[in-house]
Tab-separated table of C-alpha atoms and ligand atoms in Angstrom:
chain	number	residue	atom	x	y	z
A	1	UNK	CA	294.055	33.754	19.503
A	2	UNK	CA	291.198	35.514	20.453
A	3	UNK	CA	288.376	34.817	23.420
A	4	UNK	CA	284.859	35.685	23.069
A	5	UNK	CA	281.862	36.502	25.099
A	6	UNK	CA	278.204	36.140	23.391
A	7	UNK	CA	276.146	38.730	24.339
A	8	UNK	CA	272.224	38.096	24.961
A	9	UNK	CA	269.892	40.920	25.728
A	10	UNK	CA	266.266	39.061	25.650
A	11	UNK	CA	263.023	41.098	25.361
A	12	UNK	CA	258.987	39.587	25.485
A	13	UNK	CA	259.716	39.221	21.952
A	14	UNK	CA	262.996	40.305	20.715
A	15	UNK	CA	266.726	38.365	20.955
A	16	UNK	CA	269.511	40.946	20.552
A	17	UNK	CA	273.011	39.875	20.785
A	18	UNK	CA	276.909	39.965	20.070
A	19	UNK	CA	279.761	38.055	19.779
A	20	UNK	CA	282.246	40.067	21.160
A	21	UNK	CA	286.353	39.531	21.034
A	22	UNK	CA	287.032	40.943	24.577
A	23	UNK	CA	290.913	41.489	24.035
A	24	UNK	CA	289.945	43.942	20.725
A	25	UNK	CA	286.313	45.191	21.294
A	26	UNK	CA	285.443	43.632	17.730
A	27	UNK	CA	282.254	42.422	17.542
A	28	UNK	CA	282.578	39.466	15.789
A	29	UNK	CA	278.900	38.750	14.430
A	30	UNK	CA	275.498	40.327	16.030
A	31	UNK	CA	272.341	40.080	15.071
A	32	UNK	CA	268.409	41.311	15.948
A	33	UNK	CA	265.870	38.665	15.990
A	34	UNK	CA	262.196	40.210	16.238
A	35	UNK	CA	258.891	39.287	16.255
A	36	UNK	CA	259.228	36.112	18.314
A	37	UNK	CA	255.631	34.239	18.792
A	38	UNK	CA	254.254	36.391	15.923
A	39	UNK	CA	252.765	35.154	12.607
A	40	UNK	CA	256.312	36.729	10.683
A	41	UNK	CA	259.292	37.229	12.677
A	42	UNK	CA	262.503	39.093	11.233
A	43	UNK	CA	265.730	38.001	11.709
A	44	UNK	CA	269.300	39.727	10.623
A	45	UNK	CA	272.568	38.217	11.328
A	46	UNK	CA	275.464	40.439	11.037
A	47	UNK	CA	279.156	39.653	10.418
A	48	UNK	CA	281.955	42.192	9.408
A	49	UNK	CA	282.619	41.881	6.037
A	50	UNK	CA	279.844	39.991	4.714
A	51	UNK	CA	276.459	40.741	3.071
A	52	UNK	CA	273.646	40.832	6.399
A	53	UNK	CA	271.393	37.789	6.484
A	54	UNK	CA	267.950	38.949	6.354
A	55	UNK	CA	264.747	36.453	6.911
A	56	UNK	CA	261.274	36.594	7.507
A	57	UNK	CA	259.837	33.916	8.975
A	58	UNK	CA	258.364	32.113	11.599
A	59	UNK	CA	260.104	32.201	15.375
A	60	UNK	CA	257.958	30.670	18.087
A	61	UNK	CA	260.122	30.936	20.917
A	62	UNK	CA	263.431	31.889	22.264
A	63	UNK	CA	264.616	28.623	21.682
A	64	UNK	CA	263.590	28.382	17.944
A	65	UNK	CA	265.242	31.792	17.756
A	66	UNK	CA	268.440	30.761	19.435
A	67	UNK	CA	268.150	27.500	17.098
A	68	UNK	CA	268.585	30.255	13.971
A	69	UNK	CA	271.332	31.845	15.447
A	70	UNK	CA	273.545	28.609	16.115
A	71	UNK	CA	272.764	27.830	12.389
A	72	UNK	CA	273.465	31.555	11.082
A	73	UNK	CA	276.932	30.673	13.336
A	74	UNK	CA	277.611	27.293	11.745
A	75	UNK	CA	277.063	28.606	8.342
A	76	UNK	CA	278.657	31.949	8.160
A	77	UNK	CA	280.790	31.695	11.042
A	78	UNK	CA	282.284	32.528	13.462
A	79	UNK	CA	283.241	29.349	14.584
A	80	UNK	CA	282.689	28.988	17.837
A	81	UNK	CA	285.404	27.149	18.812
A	82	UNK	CA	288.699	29.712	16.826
A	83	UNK	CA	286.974	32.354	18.539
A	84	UNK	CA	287.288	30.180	22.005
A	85	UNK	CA	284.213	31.142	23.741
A	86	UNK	CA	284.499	31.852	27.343
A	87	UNK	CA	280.601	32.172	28.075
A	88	UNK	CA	277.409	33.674	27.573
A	89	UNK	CA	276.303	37.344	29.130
A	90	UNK	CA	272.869	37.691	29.708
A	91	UNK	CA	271.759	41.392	30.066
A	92	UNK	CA	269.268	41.503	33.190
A	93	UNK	CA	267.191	44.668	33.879
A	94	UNK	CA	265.959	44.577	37.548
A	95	UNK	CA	268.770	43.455	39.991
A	96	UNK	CA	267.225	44.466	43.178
A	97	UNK	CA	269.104	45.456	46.528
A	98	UNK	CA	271.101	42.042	46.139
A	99	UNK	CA	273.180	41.865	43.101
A	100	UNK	CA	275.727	44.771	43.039
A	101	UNK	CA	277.617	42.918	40.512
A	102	UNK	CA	277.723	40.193	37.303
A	103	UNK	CA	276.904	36.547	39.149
A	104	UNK	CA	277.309	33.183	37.755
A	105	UNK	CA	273.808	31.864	36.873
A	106	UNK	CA	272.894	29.126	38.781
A	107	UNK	CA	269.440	27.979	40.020
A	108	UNK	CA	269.305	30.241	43.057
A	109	UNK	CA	270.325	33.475	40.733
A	110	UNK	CA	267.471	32.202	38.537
A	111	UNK	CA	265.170	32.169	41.592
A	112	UNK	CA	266.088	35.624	42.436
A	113	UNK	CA	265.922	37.274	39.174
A	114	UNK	CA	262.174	36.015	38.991
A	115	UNK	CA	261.664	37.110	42.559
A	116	UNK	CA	262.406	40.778	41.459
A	117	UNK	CA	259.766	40.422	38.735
A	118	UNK	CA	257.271	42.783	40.217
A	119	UNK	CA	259.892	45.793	39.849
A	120	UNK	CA	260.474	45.051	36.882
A	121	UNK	CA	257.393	43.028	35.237
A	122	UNK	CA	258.098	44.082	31.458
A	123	UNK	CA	262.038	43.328	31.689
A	124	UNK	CA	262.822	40.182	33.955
A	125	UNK	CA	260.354	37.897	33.040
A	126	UNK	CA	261.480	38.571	29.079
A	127	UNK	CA	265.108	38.386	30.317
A	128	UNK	CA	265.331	34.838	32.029
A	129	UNK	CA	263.101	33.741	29.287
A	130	UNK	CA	266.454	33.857	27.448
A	131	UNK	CA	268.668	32.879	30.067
A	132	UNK	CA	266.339	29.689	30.205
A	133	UNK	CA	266.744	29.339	26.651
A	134	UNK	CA	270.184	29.896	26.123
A	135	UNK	CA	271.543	27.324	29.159
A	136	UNK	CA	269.402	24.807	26.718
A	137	UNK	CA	271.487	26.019	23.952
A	138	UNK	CA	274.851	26.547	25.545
A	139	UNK	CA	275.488	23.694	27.847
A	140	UNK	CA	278.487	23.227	29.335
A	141	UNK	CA	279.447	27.337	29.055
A	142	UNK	CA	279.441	29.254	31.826
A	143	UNK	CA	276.256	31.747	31.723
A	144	UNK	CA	276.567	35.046	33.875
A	145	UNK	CA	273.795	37.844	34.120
A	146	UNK	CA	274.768	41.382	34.237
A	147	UNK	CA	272.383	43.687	35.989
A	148	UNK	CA	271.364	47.160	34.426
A	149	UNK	CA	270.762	48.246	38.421
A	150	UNK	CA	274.003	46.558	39.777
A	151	UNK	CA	276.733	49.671	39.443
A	152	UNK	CA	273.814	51.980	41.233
A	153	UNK	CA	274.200	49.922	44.925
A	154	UNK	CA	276.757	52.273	45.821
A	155	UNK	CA	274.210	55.337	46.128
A	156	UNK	CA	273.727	56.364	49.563
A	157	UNK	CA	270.760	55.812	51.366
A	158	UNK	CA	270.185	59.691	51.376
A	159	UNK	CA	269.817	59.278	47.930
A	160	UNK	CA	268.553	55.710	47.210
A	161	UNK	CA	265.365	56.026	49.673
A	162	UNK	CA	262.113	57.586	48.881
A	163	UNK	CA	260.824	59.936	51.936
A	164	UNK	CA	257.747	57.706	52.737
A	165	UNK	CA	256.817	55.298	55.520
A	166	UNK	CA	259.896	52.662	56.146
A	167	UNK	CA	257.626	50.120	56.793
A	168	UNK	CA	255.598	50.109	53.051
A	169	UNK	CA	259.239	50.896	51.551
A	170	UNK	CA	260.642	48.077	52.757
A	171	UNK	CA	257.754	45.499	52.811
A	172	UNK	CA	257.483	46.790	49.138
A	173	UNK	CA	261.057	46.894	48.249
A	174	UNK	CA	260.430	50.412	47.101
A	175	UNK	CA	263.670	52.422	46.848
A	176	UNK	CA	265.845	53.974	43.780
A	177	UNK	CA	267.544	50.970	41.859
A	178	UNK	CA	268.266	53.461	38.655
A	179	UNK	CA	269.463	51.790	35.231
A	180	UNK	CA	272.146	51.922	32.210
A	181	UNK	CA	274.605	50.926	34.736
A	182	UNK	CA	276.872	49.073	32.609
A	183	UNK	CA	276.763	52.219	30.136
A	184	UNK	CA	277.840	54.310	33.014
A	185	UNK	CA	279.852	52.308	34.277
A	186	UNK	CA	281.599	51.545	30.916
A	187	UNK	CA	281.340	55.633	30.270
A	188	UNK	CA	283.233	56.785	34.046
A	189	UNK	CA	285.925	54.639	33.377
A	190	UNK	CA	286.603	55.513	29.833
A	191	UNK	CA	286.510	58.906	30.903
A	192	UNK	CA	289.419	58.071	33.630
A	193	UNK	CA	291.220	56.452	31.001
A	194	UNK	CA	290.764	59.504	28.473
A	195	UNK	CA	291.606	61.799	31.070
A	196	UNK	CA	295.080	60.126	32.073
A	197	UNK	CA	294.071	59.801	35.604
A	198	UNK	CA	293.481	56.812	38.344
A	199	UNK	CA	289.196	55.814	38.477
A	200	UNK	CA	289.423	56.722	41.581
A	201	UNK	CA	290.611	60.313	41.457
A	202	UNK	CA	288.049	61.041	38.975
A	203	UNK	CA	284.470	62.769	39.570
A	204	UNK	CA	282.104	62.906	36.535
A	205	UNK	CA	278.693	63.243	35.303
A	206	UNK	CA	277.257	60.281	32.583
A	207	UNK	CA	274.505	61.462	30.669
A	208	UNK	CA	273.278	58.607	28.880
A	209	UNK	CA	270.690	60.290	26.558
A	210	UNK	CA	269.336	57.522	24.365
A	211	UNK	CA	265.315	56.773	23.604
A	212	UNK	CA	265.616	55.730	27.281
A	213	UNK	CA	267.689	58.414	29.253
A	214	UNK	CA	269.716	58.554	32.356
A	215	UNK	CA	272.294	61.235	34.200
A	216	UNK	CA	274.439	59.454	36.822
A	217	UNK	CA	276.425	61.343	39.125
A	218	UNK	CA	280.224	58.989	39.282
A	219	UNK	CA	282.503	59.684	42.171
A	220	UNK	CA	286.157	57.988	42.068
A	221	UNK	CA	284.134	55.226	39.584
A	222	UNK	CA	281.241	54.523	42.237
A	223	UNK	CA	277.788	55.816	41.073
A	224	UNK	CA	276.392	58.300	43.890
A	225	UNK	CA	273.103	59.466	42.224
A	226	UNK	CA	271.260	58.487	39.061
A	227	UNK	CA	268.214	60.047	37.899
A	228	UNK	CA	266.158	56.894	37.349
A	229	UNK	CA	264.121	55.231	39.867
A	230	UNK	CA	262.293	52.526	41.201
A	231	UNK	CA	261.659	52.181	37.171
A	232	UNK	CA	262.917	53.950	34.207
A	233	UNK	CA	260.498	55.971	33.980
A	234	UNK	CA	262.242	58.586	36.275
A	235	UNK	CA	264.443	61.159	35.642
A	236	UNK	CA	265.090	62.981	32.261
A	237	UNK	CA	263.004	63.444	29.161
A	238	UNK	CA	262.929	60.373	26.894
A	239	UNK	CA	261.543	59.114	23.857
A	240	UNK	CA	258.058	58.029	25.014
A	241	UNK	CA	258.569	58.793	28.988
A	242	UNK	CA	257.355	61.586	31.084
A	243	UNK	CA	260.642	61.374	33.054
A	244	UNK	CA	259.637	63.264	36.720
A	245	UNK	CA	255.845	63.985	37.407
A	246	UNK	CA	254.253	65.202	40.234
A	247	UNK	CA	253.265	61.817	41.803
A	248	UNK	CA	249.993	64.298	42.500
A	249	UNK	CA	249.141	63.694	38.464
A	250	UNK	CA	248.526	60.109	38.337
A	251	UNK	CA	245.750	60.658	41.065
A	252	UNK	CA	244.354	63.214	39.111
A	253	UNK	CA	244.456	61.506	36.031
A	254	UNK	CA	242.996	58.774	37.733
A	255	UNK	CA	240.067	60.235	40.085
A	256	UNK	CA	239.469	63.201	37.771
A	257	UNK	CA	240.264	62.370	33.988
A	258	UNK	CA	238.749	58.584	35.097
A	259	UNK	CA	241.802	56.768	33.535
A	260	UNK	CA	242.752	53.564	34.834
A	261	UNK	CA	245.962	52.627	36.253
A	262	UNK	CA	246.555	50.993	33.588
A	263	UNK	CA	246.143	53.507	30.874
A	264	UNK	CA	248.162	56.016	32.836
A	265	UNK	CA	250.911	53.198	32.954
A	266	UNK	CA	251.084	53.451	29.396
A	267	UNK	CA	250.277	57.314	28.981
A	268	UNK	CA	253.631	57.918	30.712
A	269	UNK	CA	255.436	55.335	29.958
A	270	UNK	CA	254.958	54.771	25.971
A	271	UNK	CA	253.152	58.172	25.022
A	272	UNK	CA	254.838	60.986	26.801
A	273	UNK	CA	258.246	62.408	26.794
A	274	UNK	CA	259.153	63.575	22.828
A	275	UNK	CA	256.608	61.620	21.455
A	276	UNK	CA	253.889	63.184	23.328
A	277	UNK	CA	254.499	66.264	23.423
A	278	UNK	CA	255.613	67.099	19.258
A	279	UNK	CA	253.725	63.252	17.945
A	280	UNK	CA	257.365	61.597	17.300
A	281	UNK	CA	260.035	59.703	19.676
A	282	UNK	CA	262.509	60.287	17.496
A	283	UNK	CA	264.809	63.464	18.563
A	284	UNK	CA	266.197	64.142	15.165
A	285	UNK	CA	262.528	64.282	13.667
A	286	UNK	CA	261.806	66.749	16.482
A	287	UNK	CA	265.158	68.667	16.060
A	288	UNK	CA	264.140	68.959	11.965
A	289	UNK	CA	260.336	69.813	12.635
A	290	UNK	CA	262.036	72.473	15.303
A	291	UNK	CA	264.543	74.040	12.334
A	292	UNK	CA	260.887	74.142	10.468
A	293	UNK	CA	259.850	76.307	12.700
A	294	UNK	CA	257.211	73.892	14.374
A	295	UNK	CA	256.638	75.792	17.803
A	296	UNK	CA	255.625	72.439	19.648
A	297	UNK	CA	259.135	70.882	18.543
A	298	UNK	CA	260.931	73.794	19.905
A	299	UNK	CA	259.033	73.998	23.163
A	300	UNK	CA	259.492	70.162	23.637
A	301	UNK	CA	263.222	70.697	23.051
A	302	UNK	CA	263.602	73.614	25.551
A	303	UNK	CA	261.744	71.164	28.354
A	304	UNK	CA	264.340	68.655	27.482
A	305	UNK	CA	267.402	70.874	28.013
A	306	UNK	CA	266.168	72.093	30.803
A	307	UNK	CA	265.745	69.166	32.652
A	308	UNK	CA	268.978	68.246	31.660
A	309	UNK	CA	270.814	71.532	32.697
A	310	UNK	CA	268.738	71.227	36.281
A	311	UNK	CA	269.845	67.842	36.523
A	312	UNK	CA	273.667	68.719	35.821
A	313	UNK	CA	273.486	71.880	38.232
A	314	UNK	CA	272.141	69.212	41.052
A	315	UNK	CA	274.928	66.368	40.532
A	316	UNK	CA	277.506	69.069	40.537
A	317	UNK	CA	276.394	69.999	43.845
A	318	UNK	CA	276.392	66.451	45.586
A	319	UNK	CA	279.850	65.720	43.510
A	320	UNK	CA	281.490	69.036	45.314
A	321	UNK	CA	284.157	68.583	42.841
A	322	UNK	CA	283.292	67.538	38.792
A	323	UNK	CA	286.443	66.648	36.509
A	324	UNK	CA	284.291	65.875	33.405
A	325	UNK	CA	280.793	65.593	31.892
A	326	UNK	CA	280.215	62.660	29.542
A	327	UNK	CA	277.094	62.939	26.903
A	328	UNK	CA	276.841	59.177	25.272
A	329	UNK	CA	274.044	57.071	23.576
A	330	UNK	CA	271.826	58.217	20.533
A	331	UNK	CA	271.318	61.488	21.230
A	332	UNK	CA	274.254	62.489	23.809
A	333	UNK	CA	276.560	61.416	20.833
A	334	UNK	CA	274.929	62.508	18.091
A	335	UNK	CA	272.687	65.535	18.703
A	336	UNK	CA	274.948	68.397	18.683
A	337	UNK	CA	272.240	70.964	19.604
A	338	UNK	CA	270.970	68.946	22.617
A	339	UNK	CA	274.564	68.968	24.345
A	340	UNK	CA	274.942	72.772	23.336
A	341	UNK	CA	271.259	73.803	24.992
A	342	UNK	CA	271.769	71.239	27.956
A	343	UNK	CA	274.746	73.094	29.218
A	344	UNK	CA	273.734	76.962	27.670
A	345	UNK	CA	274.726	79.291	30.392
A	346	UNK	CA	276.728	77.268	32.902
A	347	UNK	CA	280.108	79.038	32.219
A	348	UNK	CA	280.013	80.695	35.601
A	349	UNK	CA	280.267	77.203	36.775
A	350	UNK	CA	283.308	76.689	35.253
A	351	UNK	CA	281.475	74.374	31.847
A	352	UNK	CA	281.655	76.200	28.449
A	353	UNK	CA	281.710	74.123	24.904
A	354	UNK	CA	283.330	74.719	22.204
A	355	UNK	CA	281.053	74.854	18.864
A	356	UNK	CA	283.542	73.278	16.341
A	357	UNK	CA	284.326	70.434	18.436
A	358	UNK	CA	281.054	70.021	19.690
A	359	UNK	CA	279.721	69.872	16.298
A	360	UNK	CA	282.803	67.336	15.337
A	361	UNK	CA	282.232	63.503	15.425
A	362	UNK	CA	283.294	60.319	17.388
A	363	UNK	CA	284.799	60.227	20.859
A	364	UNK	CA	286.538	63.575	21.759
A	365	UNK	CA	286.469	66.443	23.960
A	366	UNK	CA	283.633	69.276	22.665
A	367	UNK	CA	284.704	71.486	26.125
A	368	UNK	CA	287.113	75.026	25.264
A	369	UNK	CA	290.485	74.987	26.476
A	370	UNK	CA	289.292	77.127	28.960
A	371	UNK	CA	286.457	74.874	30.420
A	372	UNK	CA	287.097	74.259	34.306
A	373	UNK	CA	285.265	70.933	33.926
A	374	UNK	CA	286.069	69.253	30.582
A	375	UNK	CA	283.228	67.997	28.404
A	376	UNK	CA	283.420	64.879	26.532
A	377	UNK	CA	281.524	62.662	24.190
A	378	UNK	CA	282.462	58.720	25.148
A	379	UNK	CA	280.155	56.124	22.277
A	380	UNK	CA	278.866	53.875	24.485
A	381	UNK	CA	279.741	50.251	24.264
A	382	UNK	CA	277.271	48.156	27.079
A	383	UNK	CA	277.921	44.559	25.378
A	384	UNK	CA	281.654	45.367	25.545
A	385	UNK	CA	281.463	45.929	28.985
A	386	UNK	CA	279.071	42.461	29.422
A	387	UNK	CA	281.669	40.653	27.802
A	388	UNK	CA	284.592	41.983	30.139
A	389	UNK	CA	282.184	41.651	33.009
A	390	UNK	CA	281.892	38.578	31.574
A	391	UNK	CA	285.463	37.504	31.336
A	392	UNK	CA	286.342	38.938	34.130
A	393	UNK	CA	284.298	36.299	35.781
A	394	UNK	CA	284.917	33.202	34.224
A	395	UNK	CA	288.393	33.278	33.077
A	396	UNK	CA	290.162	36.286	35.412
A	397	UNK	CA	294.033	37.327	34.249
A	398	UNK	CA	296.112	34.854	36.098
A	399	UNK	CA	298.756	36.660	38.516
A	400	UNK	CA	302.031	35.866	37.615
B	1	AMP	P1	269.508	54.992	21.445
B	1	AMP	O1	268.352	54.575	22.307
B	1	AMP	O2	270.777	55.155	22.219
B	1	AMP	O3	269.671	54.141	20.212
B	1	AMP	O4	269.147	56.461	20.906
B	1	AMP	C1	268.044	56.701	20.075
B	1	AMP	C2	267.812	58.189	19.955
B	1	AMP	O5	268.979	58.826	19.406
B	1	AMP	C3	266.662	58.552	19.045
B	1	AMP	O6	265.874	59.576	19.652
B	1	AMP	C4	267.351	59.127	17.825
B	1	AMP	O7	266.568	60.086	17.173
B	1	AMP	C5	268.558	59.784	18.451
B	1	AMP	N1	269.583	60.088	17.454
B	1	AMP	C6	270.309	59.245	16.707
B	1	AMP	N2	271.097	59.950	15.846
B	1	AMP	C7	270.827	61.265	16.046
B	1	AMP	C8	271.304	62.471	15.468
B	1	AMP	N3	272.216	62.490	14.500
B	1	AMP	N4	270.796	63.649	15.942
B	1	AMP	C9	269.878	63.650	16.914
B	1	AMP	N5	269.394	62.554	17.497
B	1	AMP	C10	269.863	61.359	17.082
C-alpha cells in the first residue's frame, strides 16, 4: 500500500502542488492553480494517465482554490484514503536563524513564519496564506512547513555574516539565510548515493541553475556556503535578477538616476539578469538568439558563465577537497552549453567534461574518465524531498 504526502507551494496568487507516493517518488496527481483573486483564474489538474483538467474560471481565494482541488481529487482520484495520506507539506521561503529543519505547524510556527515576513515580504505572507487555508481544508492531518533557508544554518558565521556593524545586523536580522535548500539538499545526497559513498565522506558543489539560481558549497551533506543572501537576489545570474551588484549602484541609481527604492527593487529583481540584458528570461531564447549571432545574447551568456566558473573556483577553495559538481534545475539539466562554458578551462583543477555525455540526457555523469572531480547532472526533485521531510516527521520508520 502506498503513503502519500501532498505537497503545497502557495504564492500571492498561485497554488502549486503534488501528491507524492514517498516509498516510489510517483507523483500521484499535481496540479497549477493561477490567477487566484483575478477576474479568470486557470486551473490544471494532472494525473498520470489521464487527459489534464483544464478550467478557466473564477478563484477568489486560497480556500476556493483548495475547494477545486479536493473536488478535482474526489472526481478523478486519487482517493485520498488508498493512497493513505500521512500529511500536508507546505513549502515556506524565509525560515530565519530559527528553523534549521521541517517543524510541525502549530500556532507558535505560524507566529514565527509571519514574524520573518519582512525578509521575506513577497514569499511568507503568500506562503501561510496557504498553510491557513489548507489546515481549513485538511483537518485532522498533520501539516509541516519546510523551509527553503533551513539546510543553509550550518554555514559558518565567517560565511553567514555580512562585514557591517553587529549592532544594525542583529537588530535587523541581517545575515546570509541563502535558498533552494531542499534542492540542494535533495541534490548532495543523491550525489552520495550516485557516487557509492557515505553523505558524510562526500564534498560537492550544487549548482541549482533554474530562472532563480543558486551554487551551494556541501561538505559531508552540511551546506557551508551558498551564493544567495539575505534574499535571492544574490549570487549568480538569473532569469530577471542582477545576482551580485556593487551595493555602491543602488545609491547611484537612487541619488543620481533619481529612481526610487522602489523601482530599483524591481529593476534588479524582475528586469535584470537574462532578461535585461538580451530582452528575454528565458535561457534557451537567449542561447538561440546567441547561435543567430545576436552579439547581446552572446555577451549576456559569457557574464553568466563567468560568474558561474568564479563562483565554482571560490567553493573549491573553502571545500579544500571537491568529490563532485552537480548542475540541476532548468538550465543546469538541460542547457548543455551553459555547463560546458561554466567550467571551460578548469582542467588544471582537476574538472574536464566530456562533450558526448555532456550533451546526453537525464541523470548521469557528463565528467571524462579522467576528471579528478566528477561532474554530474542530478534532476531535481524539491516536492520529493518535502514529502520525505514530510514523512520523516509524522510517521518515522519504526526500529525494530
Ligand atoms: P526552472 O526555474 O528550474 O524551471 O528553469 C527555467 C529555466 O530553464 C528557463 O530559463 C528555461 O529557459 C531553462 N531551460 C529549460 N529547458 C532548457 C533547455 N533545453 N536549454 C536551455 N535552457 C533551458
Amino acid at each position: 500500500m502506498s503513503r502519500s504526502v501532498f505537497v503545497i507551494n502557495a504564492g500571492s496568487s498561485s497554488l502549486k502542488y503534488q501528491l507524492v507516493d514517498v516509498d516510489s517518488g510517483d507523483a500521484l496527481a499535481s496540479g497549477l492553480i493561477e490567477r487566484i483573486g483575478e477576474t479568470t483564474g486557470v486551473a490544471t489538474h494532472e494525473v498520470p494517465g489521464q487527459p489534464d483538467i483544464v478550467e478557466q474560471r473564477v478563484i477568489s481565494d486560497h480556500e476556493h482554490a483548495f475547494g477545486w482541488v479536493l473536488r478535482q481529487l474526489d472526481a478523478h482520484g486519487p482517493d485520498l484514503d488508498a493512497v493513505q495520506l500521512l500529511g500536508i507539506g507546505h513549502r515556506v521561503v524565509q525560515g530565519g536563524a530559527r528553523f534549521d529543519r521541517a517543524v510541525l505547524i502549530d500556532d507558535d510556527v505560524v507566529q514565527q513564519i509571519d514574524d520573518l515576513a519582512p525578509l521575506a515580504p513577497l514569499h511568507n505572507p503568500a506562503n501561510l496564506q496557504g498553510i491557513r487555508s489548507a489546515l481549513a481544508t485538511f483537518p485532522g492531518f498533520p501539516h509541516v512547513a519546510v523551509f527553503d533557508t533551513a539546510f543553509h544554518l550550518t554555514i559558518p558565521p565567517a560565511a553567514h555574516r555580512y562585514a557591517i556593524e553587529g549592532r544594525v545586523a542583529a537588530e535587523h536580522r541581517i545575515r546570509k539565510y541563502g535558498f533552494h535548500g531542499t534542492s540542494h539538499q535533495y541534490v548532495s545526497r543523491r550525489m552520495a548515493e550516485l557516487l557509492g559513498k557515505p553523505l558524510e565522506a562526500v564534498n560537492t558543489i550544487v549548482l541549482h541553475l533554474g530562472n532563480g539560481a543558486s551554487a551551494t558549497a556541501v561538505r559531508g551533506g552540511r551546506s557551508v556556503e551558498t551564493s544567495m543572501g539575505m534574499t535571492p537576489l544574490a549570487g549568480l545570474v538569473m532569469g530577471t535578477r542582477s545576482g551580485d551588484i556593487d551595493p555602491g549602484v543602488i545609491f547611484h541609481l537612487h541619488r543620481v538616476a533619481g529612481m526610487s527604492i522602489d523601482e530599483i527593487d524591481t529593476l534588479l529583481n524582475k528586469r535584470s539578469g537574462l532578461l535585461g540584458m538580451t530582452g528575454t528570461g528565458d535561457m534557451r531564447d537567449v542561447q538561440q538568439a546567441a547561435d543567430a549571432g545576436i552579439e547581446r545574447a552572446s555577451e549576456a551568456l559569457d557574464i553568466v558563465a563567468h560568474r558561474l566558473r568564479g563562483t565554482v573556483g571560490a567553493y573549491l577553495a573553502h571545500l579544500g577537497r571537491t568529490d563532485a559538481i552537480a548542475f540541476t534545475a532548468g538550465i543546469g539539466e538541460n542547457s548543455a552549453p551553459v555547463r560546458a562554458a561554466a567550467l571551460a578551462g578548469l582542467e588544471s583543477l582537476g574538472i574536464v567534461l566530456d562533450p558526448v555525455r555532456n550533451a546526453g540526457r537525464g541523470e548521469r555523469r557528463i565528467s571524462a574518465d579522467e576528471s579528478a572531480i566528477e561532474v554530474w547532472v542530478v534532476p531535481t526533485a524539491e516536492e520529493l524531498e518535502i514529502a520525505r521531510q514530510v514523512a520523516a516527521l509524522v510517521a518515522p520508520p519504526s526500529v525494530e
